[in-house]
């Protein structure tokens, strides 16, 4: 029972509240260039927020299906870790993720060996 209490509830089209927020913000950002083109072509500044919110609505509507496909069989925190990993690869490693490949050996380095017996 405690695991069910700690799960984020499904809000819309199989997405949790945070996922709806992420998809909506990405739709808003995707609508900025289209809104600027509409503003420039028609000459009405109201085209910018209108197109942004239409793109956010489209992203939420179709993003639910995409999110269900991406998240199928994965843990609940997969999306957030994936976004952190992508950001870390691009130089924004605020989460402190290890993104470099290295070989670790379980032996001592010779430079630390003094050779003096106890």
mmCIF file of C-alpha atoms in Angstrom:
data_model
loop_
_atom_site.group_PDB
_atom_site.id
_atom_site.type_symbol
_atom_site.label_atom_id
_atom_site.label_comp_id
_atom_site.label_asym_id
_atom_site.label_seq_id
_atom_site.Cartn_x
_atom_site.Cartn_y
_atom_site.Cartn_z
ATOM 1 C CA UNK A 1 0.000 0.000 0.000
ATOM 2 C CA UNK A 2 2.751 2.607 0.702
ATOM 3 C CA UNK A 3 4.087 2.304 -2.859
ATOM 4 C CA UNK A 4 0.685 3.216 -4.247
ATOM 5 C CA UNK A 5 0.444 6.216 -1.937
ATOM 6 C CA UNK A 6 3.815 7.573 -3.080
ATOM 7 C CA UNK A 7 3.104 7.229 -6.812
ATOM 8 C CA UNK A 8 2.258 10.392 -8.707
ATOM 9 C CA UNK A 9 -1.352 10.287 -9.892
ATOM 10 C CA UNK A 10 -2.176 10.096 -13.583
ATOM 11 C CA UNK A 11 -3.577 13.465 -14.583
ATOM 12 C CA UNK A 12 -4.166 13.479 -18.342
ATOM 13 C CA UNK A 13 -3.669 10.945 -21.143
ATOM 14 C CA UNK A 14 -1.423 8.702 -19.051
ATOM 15 C CA UNK A 15 0.902 11.499 -17.912
ATOM 16 C CA UNK A 16 1.540 12.705 -14.381
ATOM 17 C CA UNK A 17 1.291 16.370 -13.457
ATOM 18 C CA UNK A 18 5.011 16.977 -13.919
ATOM 19 C CA UNK A 19 5.021 15.270 -17.296
ATOM 20 C CA UNK A 20 2.070 17.396 -18.437
ATOM 21 C CA UNK A 21 4.078 20.456 -17.370
ATOM 22 C CA UNK A 22 7.203 19.337 -19.240
ATOM 23 C CA UNK A 23 5.226 18.594 -22.404
ATOM 24 C CA UNK A 24 3.295 21.880 -22.158
ATOM 25 C CA UNK A 25 6.447 23.975 -21.722
ATOM 26 C CA UNK A 26 8.111 22.216 -24.645
ATOM 27 C CA UNK A 27 5.022 22.951 -26.756
ATOM 28 C CA UNK A 28 5.116 26.596 -25.711
ATOM 29 C CA UNK A 29 8.783 26.863 -26.657
ATOM 30 C CA UNK A 30 8.176 25.125 -29.980
ATOM 31 C CA UNK A 31 5.412 27.629 -30.741
ATOM 32 C CA UNK A 32 7.620 30.701 -30.355
ATOM 33 C CA UNK A 33 9.222 30.574 -33.835
ATOM 34 C CA UNK A 34 5.886 29.819 -35.493
ATOM 35 C CA UNK A 35 4.246 32.648 -33.556
ATOM 36 C CA UNK A 36 6.972 35.086 -34.600
ATOM 37 C CA UNK A 37 6.461 34.101 -38.241
ATOM 38 C CA UNK A 38 2.713 34.629 -37.850
ATOM 39 C CA UNK A 39 3.269 37.978 -36.142
ATOM 40 C CA UNK A 40 5.602 39.088 -38.927
ATOM 41 C CA UNK A 41 3.320 37.930 -41.748
ATOM 42 C CA UNK A 42 0.009 39.255 -40.367
ATOM 43 C CA UNK A 43 1.343 42.138 -38.297
ATOM 44 C CA UNK A 44 -0.630 41.257 -35.156
ATOM 45 C CA UNK A 45 1.368 40.654 -31.988
ATOM 46 C CA UNK A 46 -1.490 38.512 -30.659
ATOM 47 C CA UNK A 47 -0.396 35.766 -33.055
ATOM 48 C CA UNK A 48 2.613 34.980 -30.850
ATOM 49 C CA UNK A 49 0.785 33.855 -27.670
ATOM 50 C CA UNK A 50 -2.067 32.334 -29.682
ATOM 51 C CA UNK A 51 0.224 30.082 -31.680
ATOM 52 C CA UNK A 52 2.249 29.255 -28.562
ATOM 53 C CA UNK A 53 -0.822 28.032 -26.672
ATOM 54 C CA UNK A 54 -2.135 26.124 -29.685
ATOM 55 C CA UNK A 55 1.229 24.350 -29.969
ATOM 56 C CA UNK A 56 1.171 23.588 -26.238
ATOM 57 C CA UNK A 57 -2.317 22.085 -26.572
ATOM 58 C CA UNK A 58 -1.265 19.969 -29.533
ATOM 59 C CA UNK A 59 1.837 18.827 -27.675
ATOM 60 C CA UNK A 60 -0.206 17.819 -24.624
ATOM 61 C CA UNK A 61 -2.804 16.015 -26.700
ATOM 62 C CA UNK A 62 -0.359 13.994 -28.804
ATOM 63 C CA UNK A 63 2.398 13.925 -26.194
ATOM 64 C CA UNK A 64 0.408 11.601 -23.941
ATOM 65 C CA UNK A 65 0.539 8.838 -26.516
ATOM 66 C CA UNK A 66 4.239 9.403 -27.100
ATOM 67 C CA UNK A 67 4.992 9.477 -23.367
ATOM 68 C CA UNK A 68 3.144 6.195 -22.803
ATOM 69 C CA UNK A 69 5.212 4.551 -25.544
ATOM 70 C CA UNK A 70 8.506 5.942 -24.230
ATOM 71 C CA UNK A 71 7.817 5.091 -20.598
ATOM 72 C CA UNK A 72 6.395 1.603 -21.111
ATOM 73 C CA UNK A 73 8.177 -0.843 -18.807
ATOM 74 C CA UNK A 74 10.488 1.784 -17.308
ATOM 75 C CA UNK A 75 10.586 3.256 -13.791
ATOM 76 C CA UNK A 76 8.636 6.407 -12.969
ATOM 77 C CA UNK A 77 11.743 8.589 -12.712
ATOM 78 C CA UNK A 78 13.096 7.536 -16.116
ATOM 79 C CA UNK A 79 12.007 10.713 -17.931
ATOM 80 C CA UNK A 80 13.633 13.045 -15.414
ATOM 81 C CA UNK A 81 16.906 11.087 -15.333
ATOM 82 C CA UNK A 82 16.948 11.000 -19.137
ATOM 83 C CA UNK A 83 16.500 14.793 -19.307
ATOM 84 C CA UNK A 84 19.260 15.268 -16.693
ATOM 85 C CA UNK A 85 21.572 12.990 -18.682
ATOM 86 C CA UNK A 86 20.923 14.901 -21.929
ATOM 87 C CA UNK A 87 21.563 18.212 -20.136
ATOM 88 C CA UNK A 88 24.766 16.810 -18.567
ATOM 89 C CA UNK A 89 26.061 15.776 -21.983
ATOM 90 C CA UNK A 90 25.585 19.345 -23.187
ATOM 91 C CA UNK A 91 27.504 20.845 -20.260
ATOM 92 C CA UNK A 92 24.693 21.526 -17.762
ATOM 93 C CA UNK A 93 25.558 18.892 -15.160
ATOM 94 C CA UNK A 94 23.848 20.326 -12.082
ATOM 95 C CA UNK A 95 22.779 16.843 -10.937
ATOM 96 C CA UNK A 96 26.391 15.632 -10.722
ATOM 97 C CA UNK A 97 25.897 12.679 -13.042
ATOM 98 C CA UNK A 98 28.932 10.661 -14.103
ATOM 99 C CA UNK A 99 29.005 10.932 -17.888
ATOM 100 C CA UNK A 100 32.622 10.064 -18.665
ATOM 101 C CA UNK A 101 33.846 6.540 -19.235
ATOM 102 C CA UNK A 102 36.852 5.500 -17.203
ATOM 103 C CA UNK A 103 38.586 2.295 -16.170
ATOM 104 C CA UNK A 104 38.971 1.728 -12.461
ATOM 105 C CA UNK A 105 41.356 -0.853 -11.029
ATOM 106 C CA UNK A 106 41.265 -2.219 -7.487
ATOM 107 C CA UNK A 107 45.007 -1.936 -6.875
ATOM 108 C CA UNK A 108 47.266 0.605 -5.274
ATOM 109 C CA UNK A 109 49.235 3.148 -7.188
ATOM 110 C CA UNK A 110 53.016 2.789 -6.906
ATOM 111 C CA UNK A 111 53.508 6.495 -6.266
ATOM 112 C CA UNK A 112 51.895 6.174 -2.845
ATOM 113 C CA UNK A 113 54.044 3.225 -1.771
ATOM 114 C CA UNK A 114 56.934 4.377 0.424
ATOM 115 C CA UNK A 115 58.568 0.991 0.869
ATOM 116 C CA UNK A 116 59.044 1.483 4.610
ATOM 117 C CA UNK A 117 57.848 -1.470 6.691
ATOM 118 C CA UNK A 118 55.771 -0.751 9.767
#
